[in-house]
Amino acid sequence: MYVCGPTVYDHPHIGNARSVVVYDILYRTLSKIFGKNHVKYVRNITDIDDKIINRAKELKITISDLTVKITEEFHYNMQYLGCQAPNIEPKATMHLDDMVMIIQKLLDLNHAYIADNHVYFDISTAPDYTKLSNRNLEELLEGVRIENNPSKKQPHDFVLWKPANKDEEILANFDSPWGRGRPGWHIECSAMSYKYLGENFDIHGGGADLIFPHHTNEIAQSTCAFPNSHFAKYWVHNGFLTCNGEKMSKSLNNFITVKDLIDKKIPGDVVRLLLMSSHYRKPLDYNDKALEDVKKTMNYWYRAIENLDINKLDGQNISEEFLSSLFDDLNTPLAIKIINDYAKLVFASTKEEDKYKYASYLLSCSNFIGLMTKPANVWFRCTINDQQNDQLILQLIAKRQQAKLQKNWLLADQIRQDLLKDGIILEDKPDGSTNWRKG
Ligand SMILES: [Zn+2]
């Protein structure tokens, strides 16, 4: 499986995060079906691009300082979201030879031409150029800004190699048979997928916004350079992410980065659950209400296992019903509903044995999709600092009152100690009620 990874020029945003979470679930599901050793997951890093060059200039730092910093941030963000690392994470700058080799092949086979120091791909030579998008060329080009270079044969021919500009730093450009310069974005993915997965491979993924021109051009390059190949057998595209019902944009002030969420101390599990709450092909809206809802869901799941002996839970007990939901085109909304039903059943069970059975399902299925990996007490300690969890503190106080009434001094003291660790101080009043404050 090859997935288009980030262009490392700015803080990863939640639209990027959605894509990574979707393919992480796909990776886990494929590994379950075929065995982890039979799935090869490649996700690239685009570390050379005009956006990177411009951003580095703006920040007055070198390109490599910028790309190293953003790549590290991306990795940290994906860990926060509970995503597993791909098997191979190639960087574009390490694969210039592979790109040059494919561009040369395209020139030799007359699918490309040199004009005005650029190498262009001639799209009139590509069979079924618009097949992936299922639309005609005029429709595709509507609203797409095309670089109008009079030396191109067709206005929509795209660049495979472009010459260096005078004022660019040395690292922005590379040697090639066509002079110093740098590759076009599309050829990077054709080269890296070929290098690690060969001419033909199974799955290619990315955001729906990449269907045209990026993936359309990848197919054209790869199938023309390797004439007997079909390139990717299956294409998987995840839907758009909107924010409060609108497209995310810096000018609308609704542009949310993963860093913003970490800074706000929102647990990664909550964001992860939100990002899988809609089917991957459908649009997903990010808003505070949705975030609040998934947080309640997470708390509810953790509360279901909170008082159970973790050693008696079987963490490998993934139900068939749950797996079938994922095997059906990654139906994550159904998978989440099934997990939630297990939590309900834990609360509803009167027999200890049943409680543990459903709690085992709850934990195993959640773990499978990368959720509930913390023990319950750690979870509540992380979330309790949030003001929105005052409710939870009150519930714990009520639970402690109950324990005191039952003369369960051990439990009552445990709750007080646990809250104290989170900086919550309880003050028992003479009338038997308890006040709390943040210490
Ligand atoms: Zn790509």
Coordinates of C-alpha atoms and ligand atoms in Angstrom, one line a residue:
M1 CA 0.0 0.0 0.0
Y2 CA 1.3 3.4 -1.0
V3 CA -0.1 6.5 0.7
C4 CA 0.8 10.1 -0.2
G5 CA 2.4 11.6 2.8
P6 CA 2.9 15.2 3.9
T7 CA 4.7 18.0 2.2
V8 CA 6.7 19.2 5.2
Y9 CA 6.5 22.9 5.1
D10 CA 4.1 23.9 7.9
H11 CA 2.3 22.5 11.0
P12 CA 0.3 19.4 10.1
H13 CA -3.5 20.3 10.3
I14 CA -6.4 18.1 11.2
G15 CA -7.2 17.5 7.5
N16 CA -3.7 15.8 7.2
A17 CA -4.5 13.9 10.4
R18 CA -7.7 12.5 9.1
S19 CA -5.9 11.0 6.1
V20 CA -3.2 9.4 8.3
V21 CA -5.8 8.0 10.7
V22 CA -7.9 6.5 7.9
Y23 CA -4.9 4.7 6.4
D24 CA -3.8 3.6 9.8
I25 CA -7.1 1.8 10.3
L26 CA -6.8 0.3 6.8
Y27 CA -3.3 -0.9 7.6
R28 CA -4.4 -2.5 10.9
T29 CA -7.4 -4.1 9.1
L30 CA -5.2 -5.5 6.2
S31 CA -2.7 -6.8 8.7
K32 CA -5.4 -8.7 10.5
I33 CA -6.6 -10.3 7.3
F34 CA -3.2 -11.1 5.7
G35 CA -0.9 -11.0 8.6
K36 CA 1.4 -8.1 9.4
N37 CA 4.3 -9.5 7.5
H38 CA 2.3 -9.6 4.3
V39 CA 1.4 -5.9 4.3
K40 CA 4.0 -3.4 3.2
Y41 CA 2.9 0.1 4.0
V42 CA 4.8 2.9 2.3
R43 CA 4.1 6.6 3.0
N44 CA 6.4 9.2 1.6
I45 CA 7.6 12.5 2.9
T46 CA 7.7 15.3 0.3
D47 CA 10.7 17.3 1.4
I48 CA 11.3 19.3 -1.7
D49 CA 8.7 21.6 -3.2
D50 CA 8.1 25.3 -4.0
K51 CA 6.0 25.6 -0.8
I52 CA 8.9 24.4 1.3
I53 CA 11.4 26.8 -0.5
N54 CA 9.0 29.8 0.0
R55 CA 8.3 29.0 3.6
A56 CA 12.0 28.6 4.5
K57 CA 12.7 31.9 2.8
E58 CA 9.9 33.5 4.8
L59 CA 11.2 32.1 8.1
K60 CA 14.8 32.9 7.1
I61 CA 15.9 29.4 7.8
T62 CA 17.4 26.7 5.6
I63 CA 15.3 24.2 3.7
S64 CA 16.7 21.3 5.7
D65 CA 16.1 23.1 9.0
L66 CA 12.5 23.5 8.1
T67 CA 11.9 20.0 6.7
V68 CA 13.7 18.3 9.6
K69 CA 11.6 20.3 12.1
I70 CA 8.3 19.7 10.4
T71 CA 9.0 16.0 9.8
E72 CA 9.7 15.6 13.6
E73 CA 6.5 17.5 14.4
F74 CA 4.5 15.3 12.0
H75 CA 5.9 12.1 13.6
Y76 CA 5.1 13.4 17.1
N77 CA 1.6 14.4 16.0
M78 CA 0.9 11.0 14.5
Q79 CA 2.0 9.3 17.7
Y80 CA -0.3 11.6 19.7
L81 CA -3.1 10.4 17.4
G82 CA -2.2 6.7 18.0
C83 CA -1.1 6.0 14.4
Q84 CA 1.4 3.2 13.7
A85 CA 4.4 4.1 11.7
P86 CA 4.5 2.9 8.1
N87 CA 7.0 0.1 7.2
I88 CA 8.9 2.5 4.9
E89 CA 8.9 6.3 4.9
P90 CA 10.9 7.4 1.9
K91 CA 12.0 11.0 1.5
A92 CA 11.8 12.6 -1.9
T93 CA 15.3 14.1 -1.7
M94 CA 16.8 10.7 -1.2
H95 CA 15.2 9.4 -4.5
L96 CA 16.3 11.8 -7.1
D97 CA 18.0 9.0 -9.1
D98 CA 14.8 7.1 -9.3
M99 CA 12.9 10.2 -10.5
V100 CA 15.6 10.9 -13.2
M101 CA 15.4 7.3 -14.4
I102 CA 11.6 7.5 -14.9
I103 CA 11.8 10.9 -16.6
Q104 CA 14.4 9.6 -19.0
K105 CA 12.3 6.6 -19.8
L106 CA 9.3 8.9 -20.5
L107 CA 11.5 11.0 -22.8
D108 CA 12.8 7.9 -24.6
L109 CA 9.3 6.7 -25.2
N110 CA 8.1 10.1 -26.4
H111 CA 5.7 10.6 -23.5
A112 CA 7.7 13.7 -22.5
Y113 CA 9.4 16.6 -24.2
I114 CA 11.8 19.4 -23.3
A115 CA 10.7 23.0 -23.7
D116 CA 12.2 26.1 -22.3
N117 CA 14.5 24.2 -20.0
H118 CA 11.6 22.2 -18.5
V119 CA 10.7 18.6 -19.0
Y120 CA 7.0 18.2 -19.5
F121 CA 4.7 15.2 -19.7
D122 CA 2.7 15.1 -22.9
I123 CA -0.8 14.1 -21.7
S124 CA -2.1 13.5 -25.2
T125 CA 0.1 10.4 -25.2
A126 CA -1.4 8.9 -22.1
P127 CA -4.1 6.3 -22.6
D128 CA -7.3 6.9 -20.5
Y129 CA -5.8 10.0 -18.9
T130 CA -9.1 10.9 -17.1
K131 CA -10.1 7.4 -16.1
L132 CA -9.5 7.7 -12.4
S133 CA -11.6 10.8 -12.0
N134 CA -14.3 9.5 -14.3
R135 CA -14.8 12.9 -15.7
N136 CA -13.8 14.6 -18.9
L137 CA -10.8 16.9 -19.3
E138 CA -12.8 20.1 -19.6
E139 CA -14.7 19.3 -16.3
L140 CA -11.4 18.5 -14.6
L141 CA -9.7 21.7 -15.6
E142 CA -12.6 23.8 -14.5
G143 CA -11.4 26.0 -11.6
V144 CA -7.9 24.5 -11.8
R145 CA -5.2 27.1 -12.2
I146 CA -2.8 26.1 -15.0
E147 CA 0.6 27.5 -15.4
N148 CA 0.3 29.1 -18.9
N149 CA 3.6 28.5 -20.5
P150 CA 3.5 29.1 -24.2
S151 CA 6.2 26.6 -24.8
K152 CA 4.0 23.7 -23.7
K153 CA 2.2 21.6 -26.3
Q154 CA -1.0 21.5 -24.3
P155 CA -1.8 23.9 -21.5
H156 CA -2.5 20.9 -19.1
D157 CA 0.8 19.2 -19.8
F158 CA 2.6 19.0 -16.4
V159 CA 6.1 19.5 -15.3
L160 CA 8.4 16.5 -14.6
W161 CA 11.6 18.6 -14.1
K162 CA 12.0 22.3 -13.7
P163 CA 15.1 24.5 -13.8
A164 CA 16.6 26.2 -10.8
N165 CA 15.8 29.8 -10.2
K166 CA 18.8 32.1 -9.7
D167 CA 18.2 33.2 -6.1
E168 CA 17.6 29.8 -4.6
E169 CA 19.8 28.1 -2.0
I170 CA 21.9 25.2 -3.2
L171 CA 19.8 22.6 -1.4
A172 CA 16.7 23.6 -3.4
N173 CA 18.1 22.0 -6.6
F174 CA 19.8 18.9 -7.9
D175 CA 21.9 17.8 -10.9
S176 CA 20.2 16.1 -13.7
P177 CA 20.8 15.4 -17.5
W178 CA 18.6 18.5 -18.1
G179 CA 20.6 20.8 -15.9
R180 CA 20.3 21.8 -12.3
G181 CA 16.7 21.9 -11.0
R182 CA 14.1 19.9 -9.2
P183 CA 11.4 17.4 -9.9
G184 CA 7.7 18.1 -10.2
W185 CA 5.6 16.8 -7.3
H186 CA 3.8 14.0 -9.2
I187 CA 7.0 12.3 -10.3
E188 CA 8.1 11.9 -6.7
C189 CA 5.3 9.5 -5.9
S190 CA 5.7 7.5 -9.1
A191 CA 9.4 7.1 -8.3
M192 CA 9.0 6.2 -4.6
S193 CA 6.1 3.7 -5.2
Y194 CA 8.1 2.0 -8.0
K195 CA 11.2 1.8 -5.8
Y196 CA 9.6 0.1 -2.9
L197 CA 6.5 -1.7 -4.4
G198 CA 7.5 -2.2 -8.0
E199 CA 5.6 -1.5 -11.3
N200 CA 2.4 -3.0 -10.0
F201 CA 1.1 -2.9 -6.4
D202 CA -2.2 -3.3 -4.7
I203 CA -3.5 -0.2 -3.0
H204 CA -2.8 3.5 -3.5
G205 CA -4.3 6.0 -1.0
G206 CA -4.6 9.7 -0.3
G207 CA -7.1 12.5 0.1
A208 CA -9.9 12.9 -2.4
D209 CA -8.4 16.3 -3.3
L210 CA -5.5 14.4 -4.8
I211 CA -7.5 12.5 -7.5
F212 CA -6.8 15.3 -9.9
P213 CA -4.2 16.3 -10.8
H214 CA -1.8 14.4 -8.5
H215 CA -3.0 10.8 -8.8
T216 CA -4.2 11.2 -12.4
N217 CA -0.7 12.3 -13.3
E218 CA 1.0 9.6 -11.2
I219 CA -1.0 7.0 -13.2
A220 CA -0.1 8.6 -16.5
Q221 CA 3.7 8.7 -15.7
S222 CA 3.9 5.2 -14.3
T223 CA 1.9 3.4 -16.9
C224 CA 3.6 5.2 -19.7
A225 CA 7.1 4.6 -18.2
F226 CA 6.3 0.9 -17.6
P227 CA 4.0 0.1 -20.5
N228 CA 2.8 -3.3 -19.3
S229 CA 2.0 -2.2 -15.8
H230 CA -1.4 -1.3 -14.3
F231 CA 0.2 0.7 -11.5
A232 CA -2.1 0.5 -8.4
K233 CA -4.9 -2.0 -8.5
Y234 CA -7.2 -0.2 -6.0
W235 CA -7.5 3.4 -5.3
V236 CA -8.7 4.6 -1.9
H237 CA -9.6 8.2 -1.3
N238 CA -10.7 9.7 2.0
G239 CA -13.2 12.5 2.1
F240 CA -12.8 16.2 3.0
L241 CA -12.6 17.6 6.4
T242 CA -14.5 20.8 7.1
C243 CA -14.4 22.9 10.2
N244 CA -17.7 24.3 11.6
G245 CA -19.3 23.5 8.3
E246 CA -16.8 25.4 6.2
K247 CA -13.6 24.5 4.3
M248 CA -10.6 25.0 6.5
S249 CA -8.7 28.1 5.6
K250 CA -6.3 30.5 7.3
S251 CA -8.4 33.5 6.2
L252 CA -11.6 32.1 7.8
N253 CA -9.7 31.7 11.1
N254 CA -10.9 28.1 11.3
F255 CA -7.6 26.5 10.4
I256 CA -6.8 23.9 13.1
T257 CA -3.4 22.3 13.5
V258 CA -2.7 19.2 15.5
K259 CA -0.4 21.3 17.6
D260 CA -3.4 23.5 18.6
L261 CA -5.2 20.4 19.9
I262 CA -2.1 19.2 21.8
D263 CA -1.7 22.7 23.3
K264 CA -5.3 22.7 24.4
K265 CA -4.6 19.3 26.2
I266 CA -7.2 17.5 24.2
P267 CA -6.4 13.8 24.5
G268 CA -5.3 12.2 21.2
D269 CA -7.8 9.4 21.6
V270 CA -10.6 11.9 21.5
V271 CA -9.4 13.5 18.3
R272 CA -8.7 10.0 16.8
L273 CA -12.3 8.8 17.6
L274 CA -13.7 12.0 16.1
L275 CA -11.7 11.5 12.9
M276 CA -13.1 8.0 12.5
S277 CA -16.7 8.9 13.5
S278 CA -17.7 9.4 9.8
H279 CA -17.2 6.9 7.0
Y280 CA -13.8 7.5 5.4
R281 CA -15.2 8.3 2.0
K282 CA -17.7 10.8 3.4
P283 CA -17.0 14.4 4.5
L284 CA -16.4 15.0 8.1
D285 CA -17.0 18.1 10.1
Y286 CA -14.8 19.1 13.0
N287 CA -16.5 21.3 15.6
D288 CA -16.6 21.8 19.3
K289 CA -19.9 20.0 19.8
A290 CA -18.6 16.9 18.0
L291 CA -15.4 17.0 20.0
E292 CA -17.4 17.2 23.2
D293 CA -19.6 14.3 22.2
V294 CA -16.7 11.9 21.4
K295 CA -15.1 12.9 24.7
K296 CA -18.2 11.8 26.5
T297 CA -18.2 8.6 24.6
M298 CA -14.5 7.9 25.5
N299 CA -15.3 8.7 29.2
Y300 CA -18.3 6.3 29.1
W301 CA -16.1 3.5 27.7
Y302 CA -13.4 4.0 30.3
R303 CA -16.0 4.2 33.1
A304 CA -17.3 0.8 32.0
I305 CA -13.9 -0.8 32.7
E306 CA -12.8 1.5 35.5
N307 CA -13.7 -0.7 38.4
L308 CA -12.9 -4.0 36.9
D309 CA -9.7 -6.0 37.5
I310 CA -7.6 -5.3 34.4
N311 CA -5.8 -8.7 34.9
K312 CA -9.1 -10.5 34.4
L313 CA -9.8 -8.8 31.0
D314 CA -8.9 -10.6 27.8
G315 CA -7.4 -8.0 25.6
Q316 CA -7.3 -10.3 22.5
N317 CA -11.0 -10.9 22.4
I318 CA -12.0 -9.1 19.2
S319 CA -15.5 -10.1 18.2
E320 CA -16.4 -11.3 14.7
E321 CA -19.2 -8.8 14.5
F322 CA -16.8 -5.9 15.1
L323 CA -14.3 -7.2 12.5
S324 CA -17.0 -7.7 9.9
S325 CA -17.9 -4.0 10.2
L326 CA -14.3 -3.0 9.3
F327 CA -14.0 -5.7 6.6
D328 CA -17.0 -4.0 5.0
D329 CA -15.1 -1.0 3.4
L330 CA -13.9 0.2 6.8
N331 CA -17.3 1.0 8.3
T332 CA -15.9 2.8 11.3
P333 CA -19.2 4.4 12.4
L334 CA -20.7 0.9 12.8
A335 CA -17.5 -0.4 14.5
I336 CA -17.8 2.5 17.0
K337 CA -21.5 1.7 17.6
I338 CA -20.6 -1.9 18.3
I339 CA -18.0 -0.9 20.9
N340 CA -20.5 1.5 22.5
D341 CA -23.0 -1.4 22.7
Y342 CA -20.4 -3.5 24.6
A343 CA -20.0 -0.6 27.1
K344 CA -23.7 -0.5 27.6
L345 CA -23.8 -4.3 28.1
V346 CA -21.0 -4.0 30.8
F347 CA -23.2 -1.6 32.8
A348 CA -26.3 -3.6 32.2
S349 CA -24.8 -7.0 33.2
T350 CA -25.7 -8.3 36.6
K351 CA -23.4 -11.3 36.5
E352 CA -19.7 -10.7 37.1
E353 CA -18.9 -13.2 34.3
D354 CA -20.9 -11.2 31.7
K355 CA -19.4 -7.9 32.8
Y356 CA -15.9 -9.3 32.1
K357 CA -17.0 -10.8 28.8
Y358 CA -18.4 -7.6 27.4
A359 CA -15.6 -5.5 29.0
S360 CA -13.1 -7.8 27.2
Y361 CA -14.8 -7.2 23.9
L362 CA -14.9 -3.4 24.6
L363 CA -11.2 -3.2 25.4
S364 CA -10.0 -5.6 22.6
C365 CA -12.1 -3.9 19.8
S366 CA -11.1 -0.4 21.0
N367 CA -7.4 -1.4 21.1
F368 CA -7.7 -2.8 17.6
I369 CA -8.5 0.6 16.2
G370 CA -5.9 2.2 18.4
L371 CA -8.1 3.5 21.2
M372 CA -8.2 2.9 25.0
T373 CA -4.5 2.1 25.2
K374 CA -4.2 3.8 28.6
P375 CA -5.4 2.3 31.9
A376 CA -8.6 4.0 33.1
N377 CA -7.0 5.8 36.0
V378 CA -4.4 7.3 33.7
W379 CA -7.1 8.4 31.2
F380 CA -9.1 10.1 33.9
R381 CA -6.0 11.8 35.3
C382 CA -5.2 13.2 31.8
T383 CA -8.7 14.5 31.1
I384 CA -9.5 15.7 34.6
N385 CA -7.5 18.8 34.4
D386 CA -9.9 20.0 31.8
Q387 CA -12.5 22.4 33.1
Q388 CA -15.1 20.6 31.1
N389 CA -14.6 17.6 33.3
D390 CA -15.8 19.2 36.5
Q391 CA -18.8 16.9 36.1
L392 CA -16.5 14.0 36.5
I393 CA -15.0 15.4 39.7
L394 CA -18.5 15.7 41.1
Q395 CA -19.2 12.1 40.2
L396 CA -16.1 11.0 41.9
I397 CA -17.1 13.0 45.0
A398 CA -20.5 11.3 44.9
K399 CA -18.8 7.9 44.6
R400 CA -16.6 8.7 47.6
Q401 CA -19.7 9.8 49.7
Q402 CA -21.2 6.5 48.8
A403 CA -18.1 4.6 49.9
K404 CA -18.0 6.5 53.2
L405 CA -21.7 5.6 53.8
Q406 CA -20.7 2.0 53.2
K407 CA -17.8 2.4 55.6
N408 CA -15.4 1.6 52.7
W409 CA -12.7 3.9 54.0
L410 CA -10.1 2.4 51.7
L411 CA -12.0 3.3 48.5
A412 CA -12.9 6.7 49.9
D413 CA -9.3 7.5 50.7
Q414 CA -8.2 6.1 47.3
I415 CA -10.5 8.5 45.5
R416 CA -9.2 11.4 47.6
Q417 CA -5.6 10.5 46.9
D418 CA -6.3 10.0 43.1
L419 CA -7.9 13.4 42.9
L420 CA -5.0 14.9 44.8
K421 CA -2.5 13.6 42.3
D422 CA -4.4 15.7 39.7
G423 CA -4.2 18.7 41.9
I424 CA -7.8 18.5 43.1
I425 CA -8.2 19.1 46.8
L426 CA -11.3 17.8 48.6
E427 CA -12.6 19.6 51.7
D428 CA -15.1 17.7 53.9
K429 CA -17.5 20.1 55.6
P430 CA -19.1 19.4 59.0
D431 CA -22.5 18.9 57.4
G432 CA -21.1 15.9 55.5
S433 CA -20.9 17.6 52.1
T434 CA -17.6 18.0 50.3
N435 CA -16.2 21.0 48.4
W436 CA -13.4 20.8 46.0
R437 CA -10.8 23.2 44.7
K438 CA -7.8 23.1 42.4
G439 CA -4.7 23.2 44.5
Ligands
ZN1 ZN 1.6 11.3 -4.0

